[in-house]
mmCIF file of C-alpha atoms in Angstrom:
data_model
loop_
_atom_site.group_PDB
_atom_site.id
_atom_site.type_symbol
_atom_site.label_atom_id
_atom_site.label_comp_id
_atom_site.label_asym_id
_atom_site.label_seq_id
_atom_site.Cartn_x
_atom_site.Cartn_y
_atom_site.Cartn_z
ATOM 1 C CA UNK A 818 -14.903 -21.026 -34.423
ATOM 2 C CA UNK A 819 -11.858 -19.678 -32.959
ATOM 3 C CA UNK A 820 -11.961 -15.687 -31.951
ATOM 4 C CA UNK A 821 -8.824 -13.496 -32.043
ATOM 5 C CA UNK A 822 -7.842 -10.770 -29.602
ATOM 6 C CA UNK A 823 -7.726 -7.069 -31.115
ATOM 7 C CA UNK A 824 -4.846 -4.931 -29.296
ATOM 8 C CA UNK A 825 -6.513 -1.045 -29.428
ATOM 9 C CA UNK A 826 -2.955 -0.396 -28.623
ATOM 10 C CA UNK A 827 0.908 -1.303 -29.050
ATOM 11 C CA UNK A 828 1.256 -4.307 -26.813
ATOM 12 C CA UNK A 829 4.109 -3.183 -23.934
ATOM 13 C CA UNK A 830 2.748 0.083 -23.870
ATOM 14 C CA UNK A 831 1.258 1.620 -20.473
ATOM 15 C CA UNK A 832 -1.954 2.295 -19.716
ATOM 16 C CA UNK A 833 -3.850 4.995 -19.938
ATOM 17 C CA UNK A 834 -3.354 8.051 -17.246
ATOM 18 C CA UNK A 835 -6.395 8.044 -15.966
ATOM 19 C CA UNK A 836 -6.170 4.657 -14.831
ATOM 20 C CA UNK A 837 -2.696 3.755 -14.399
ATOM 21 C CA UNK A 838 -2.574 3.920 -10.551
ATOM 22 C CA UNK A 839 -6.837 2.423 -10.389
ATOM 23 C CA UNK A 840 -6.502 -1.345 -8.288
ATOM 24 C CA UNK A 841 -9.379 -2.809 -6.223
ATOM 25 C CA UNK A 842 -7.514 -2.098 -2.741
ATOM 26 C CA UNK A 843 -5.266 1.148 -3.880
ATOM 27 C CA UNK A 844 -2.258 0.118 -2.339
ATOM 28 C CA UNK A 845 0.828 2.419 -2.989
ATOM 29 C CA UNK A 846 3.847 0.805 -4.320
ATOM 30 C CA UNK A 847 7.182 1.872 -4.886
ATOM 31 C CA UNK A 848 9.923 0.097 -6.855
ATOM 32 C CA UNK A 849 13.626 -0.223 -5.499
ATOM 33 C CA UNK A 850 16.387 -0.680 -8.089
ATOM 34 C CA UNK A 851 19.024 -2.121 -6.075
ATOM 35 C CA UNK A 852 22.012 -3.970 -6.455
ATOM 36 C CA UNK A 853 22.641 -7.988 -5.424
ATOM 37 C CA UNK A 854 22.586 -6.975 -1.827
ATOM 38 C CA UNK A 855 18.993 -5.530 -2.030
ATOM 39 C CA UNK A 856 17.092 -2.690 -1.035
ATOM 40 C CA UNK A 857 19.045 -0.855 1.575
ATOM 41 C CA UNK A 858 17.217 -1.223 5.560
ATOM 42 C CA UNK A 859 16.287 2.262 6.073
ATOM 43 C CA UNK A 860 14.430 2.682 3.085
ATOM 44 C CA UNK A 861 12.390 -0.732 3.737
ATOM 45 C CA UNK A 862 11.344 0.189 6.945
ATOM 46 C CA UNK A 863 10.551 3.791 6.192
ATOM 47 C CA UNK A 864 8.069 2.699 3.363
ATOM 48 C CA UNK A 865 6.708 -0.401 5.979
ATOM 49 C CA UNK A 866 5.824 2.287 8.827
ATOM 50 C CA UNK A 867 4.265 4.813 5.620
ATOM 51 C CA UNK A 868 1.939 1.763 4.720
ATOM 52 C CA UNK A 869 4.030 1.715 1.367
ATOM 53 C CA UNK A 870 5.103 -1.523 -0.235
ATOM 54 C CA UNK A 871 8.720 -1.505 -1.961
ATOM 55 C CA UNK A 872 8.975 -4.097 -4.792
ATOM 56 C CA UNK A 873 13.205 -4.779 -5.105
ATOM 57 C CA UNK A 874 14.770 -5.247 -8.682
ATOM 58 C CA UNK A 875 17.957 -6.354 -9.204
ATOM 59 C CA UNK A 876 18.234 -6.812 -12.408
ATOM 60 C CA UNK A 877 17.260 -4.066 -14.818
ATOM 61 C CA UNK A 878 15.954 -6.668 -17.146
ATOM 62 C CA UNK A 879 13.305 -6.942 -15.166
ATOM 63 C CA UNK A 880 11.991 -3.570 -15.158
ATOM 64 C CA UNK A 881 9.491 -2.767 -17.628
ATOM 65 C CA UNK A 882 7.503 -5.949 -16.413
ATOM 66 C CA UNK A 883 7.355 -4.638 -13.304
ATOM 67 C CA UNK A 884 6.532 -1.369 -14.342
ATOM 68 C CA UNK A 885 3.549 -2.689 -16.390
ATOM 69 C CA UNK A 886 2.432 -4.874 -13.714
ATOM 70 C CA UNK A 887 2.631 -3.020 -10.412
ATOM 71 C CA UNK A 888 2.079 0.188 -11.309
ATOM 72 C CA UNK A 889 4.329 1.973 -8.854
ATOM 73 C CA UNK A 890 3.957 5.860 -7.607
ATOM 74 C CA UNK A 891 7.339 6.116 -7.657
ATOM 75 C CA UNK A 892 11.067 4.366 -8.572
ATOM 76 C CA UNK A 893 13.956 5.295 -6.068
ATOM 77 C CA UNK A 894 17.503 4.316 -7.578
ATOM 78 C CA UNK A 895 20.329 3.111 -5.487
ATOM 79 C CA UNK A 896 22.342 1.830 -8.382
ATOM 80 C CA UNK A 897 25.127 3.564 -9.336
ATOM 81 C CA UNK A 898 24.477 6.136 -11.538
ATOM 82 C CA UNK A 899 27.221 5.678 -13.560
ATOM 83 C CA UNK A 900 26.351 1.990 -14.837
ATOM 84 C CA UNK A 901 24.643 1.289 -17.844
ATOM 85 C CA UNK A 902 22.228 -0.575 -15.497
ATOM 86 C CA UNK A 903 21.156 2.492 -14.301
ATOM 87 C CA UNK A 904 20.813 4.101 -17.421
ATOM 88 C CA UNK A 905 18.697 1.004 -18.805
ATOM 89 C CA UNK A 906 16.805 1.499 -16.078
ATOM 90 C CA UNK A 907 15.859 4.955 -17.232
ATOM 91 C CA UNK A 908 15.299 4.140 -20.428
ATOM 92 C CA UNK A 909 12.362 1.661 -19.509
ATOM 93 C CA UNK A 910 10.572 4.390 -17.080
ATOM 94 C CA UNK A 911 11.124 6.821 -19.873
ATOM 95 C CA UNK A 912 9.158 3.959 -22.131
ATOM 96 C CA UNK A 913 6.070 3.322 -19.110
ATOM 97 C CA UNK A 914 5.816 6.956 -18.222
ATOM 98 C CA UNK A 915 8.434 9.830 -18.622
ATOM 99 C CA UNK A 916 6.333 11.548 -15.663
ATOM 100 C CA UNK A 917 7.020 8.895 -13.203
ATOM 101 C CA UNK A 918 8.654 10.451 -10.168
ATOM 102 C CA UNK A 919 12.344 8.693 -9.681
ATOM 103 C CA UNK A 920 14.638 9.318 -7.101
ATOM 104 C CA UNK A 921 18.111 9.070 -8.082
ATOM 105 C CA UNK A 922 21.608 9.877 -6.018
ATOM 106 C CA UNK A 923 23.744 11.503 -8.287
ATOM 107 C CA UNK A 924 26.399 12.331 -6.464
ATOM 108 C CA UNK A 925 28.442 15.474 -7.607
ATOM 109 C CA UNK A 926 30.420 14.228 -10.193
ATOM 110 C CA UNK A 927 30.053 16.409 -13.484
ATOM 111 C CA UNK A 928 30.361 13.930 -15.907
ATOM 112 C CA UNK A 929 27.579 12.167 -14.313
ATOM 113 C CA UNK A 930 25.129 15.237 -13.961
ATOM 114 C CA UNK A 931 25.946 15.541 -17.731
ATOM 115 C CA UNK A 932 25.480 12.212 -18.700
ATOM 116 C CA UNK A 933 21.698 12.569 -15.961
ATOM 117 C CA UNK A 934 20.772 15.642 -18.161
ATOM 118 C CA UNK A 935 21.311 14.254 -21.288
ATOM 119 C CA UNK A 936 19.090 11.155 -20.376
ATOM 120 C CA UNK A 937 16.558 13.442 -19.286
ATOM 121 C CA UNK A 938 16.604 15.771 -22.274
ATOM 122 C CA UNK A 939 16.605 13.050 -24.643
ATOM 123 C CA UNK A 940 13.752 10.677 -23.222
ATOM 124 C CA UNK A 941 11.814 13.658 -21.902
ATOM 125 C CA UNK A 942 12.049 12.327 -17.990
ATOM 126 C CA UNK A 943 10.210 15.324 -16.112
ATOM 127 C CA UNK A 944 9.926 13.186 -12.888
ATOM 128 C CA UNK A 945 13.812 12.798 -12.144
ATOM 129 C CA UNK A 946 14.632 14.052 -8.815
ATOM 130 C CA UNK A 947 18.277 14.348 -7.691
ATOM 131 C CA UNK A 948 19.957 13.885 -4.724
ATOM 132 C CA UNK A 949 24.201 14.476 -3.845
ATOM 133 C CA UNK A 950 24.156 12.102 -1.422
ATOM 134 C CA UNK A 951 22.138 9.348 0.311
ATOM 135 C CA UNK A 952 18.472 10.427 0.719
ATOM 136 C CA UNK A 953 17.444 10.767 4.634
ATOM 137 C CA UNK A 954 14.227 10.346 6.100
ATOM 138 C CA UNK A 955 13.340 13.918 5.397
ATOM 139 C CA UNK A 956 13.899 13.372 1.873
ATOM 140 C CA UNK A 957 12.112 10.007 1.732
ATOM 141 C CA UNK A 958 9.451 12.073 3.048
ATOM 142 C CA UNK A 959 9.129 14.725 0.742
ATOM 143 C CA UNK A 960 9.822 12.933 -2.393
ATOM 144 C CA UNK A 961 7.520 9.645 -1.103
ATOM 145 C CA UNK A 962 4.683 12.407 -0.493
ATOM 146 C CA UNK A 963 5.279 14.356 -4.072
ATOM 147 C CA UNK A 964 5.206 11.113 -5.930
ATOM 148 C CA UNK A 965 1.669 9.487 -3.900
ATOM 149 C CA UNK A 966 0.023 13.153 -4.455
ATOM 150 C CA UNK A 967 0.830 13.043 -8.165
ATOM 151 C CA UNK A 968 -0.851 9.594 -7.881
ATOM 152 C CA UNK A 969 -3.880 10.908 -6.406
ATOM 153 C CA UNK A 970 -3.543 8.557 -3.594
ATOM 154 C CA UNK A 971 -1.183 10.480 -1.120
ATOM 155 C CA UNK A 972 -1.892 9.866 2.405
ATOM 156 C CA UNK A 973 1.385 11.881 3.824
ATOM 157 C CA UNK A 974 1.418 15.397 4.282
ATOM 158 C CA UNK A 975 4.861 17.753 4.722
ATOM 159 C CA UNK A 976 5.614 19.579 7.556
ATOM 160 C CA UNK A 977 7.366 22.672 7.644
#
């Protein structure tokens, strides 16, 4: 007799909130979209010495897998916000969780806060955290600690 498989849910869709972030060994992971040259070196290193694992993408096609399978805190951007890449990539964190906490550098271009705004309107993105310029450590910081306490698994604490 053959049994079949009964989906109490849309297959592709996320889990549930309570135990989106649950694993056996709780280990905090943060995807990098980045372009063909990677994940930049700061940024790496700043998330090795934090006892955070980055996970690079390079292709946004690749994204919602991810997403579904790794179960980030966070997403920081460092594609250009101006590509459609970028706003694919949007789109598909907007489809796993429009409360997922994603650092993106904006720069101050109006056309591309406008075009940021209306993403966020539209696919309700209440995590979206913008930055002018290239995030420093202090940012990394704040942002990286924001993100793991929304988790419930922060284990970084700001100072000042």
């Amino acid at each position: 007799m053959m049994s079949r498989a009964i989906f109490s849910r849309l297959p592709g869709c996320g889990l549930a909130k309570e135990t989106r972030y649950v694993s056996e060994d709780e280990t905090q992971r943060v995807i990098v979209l980045a372009g063909r040259e990677g994940a930049s070196t700061t940024l790496t290193e700043m998330c090795d010495a934090l006892e955070i694992e980055t996970i690079t993408v390079s292709c946004h096609h690749d994204l919602p897998l991810r997403l579904h399978h790794m179960r980030p805190i966070a997403v920081i951007s460092e594609l250009d916000p101006q590509s459609l890449a970028c706003c694919a990539a949007l789109r598909s964190i907007a489809a796993y969780d429009q409360d997922t906490p994603v650092l993106l550098v904006s720069g101050n271009d109006p056309i591309v806060l406008g075009t940021i705004d209306a993403a966020q309107e539209l696919w309700k993105l209440s995590g979206l955290y913008l930055l002018a310029s290239a995030p420093g450590p202090s940012d990394l910081i704040q942002f990286l600690f924001r993100a793991g306490r929304q988790a419930g698994m922060g284990r970084l604490v700001p100072v000042g």
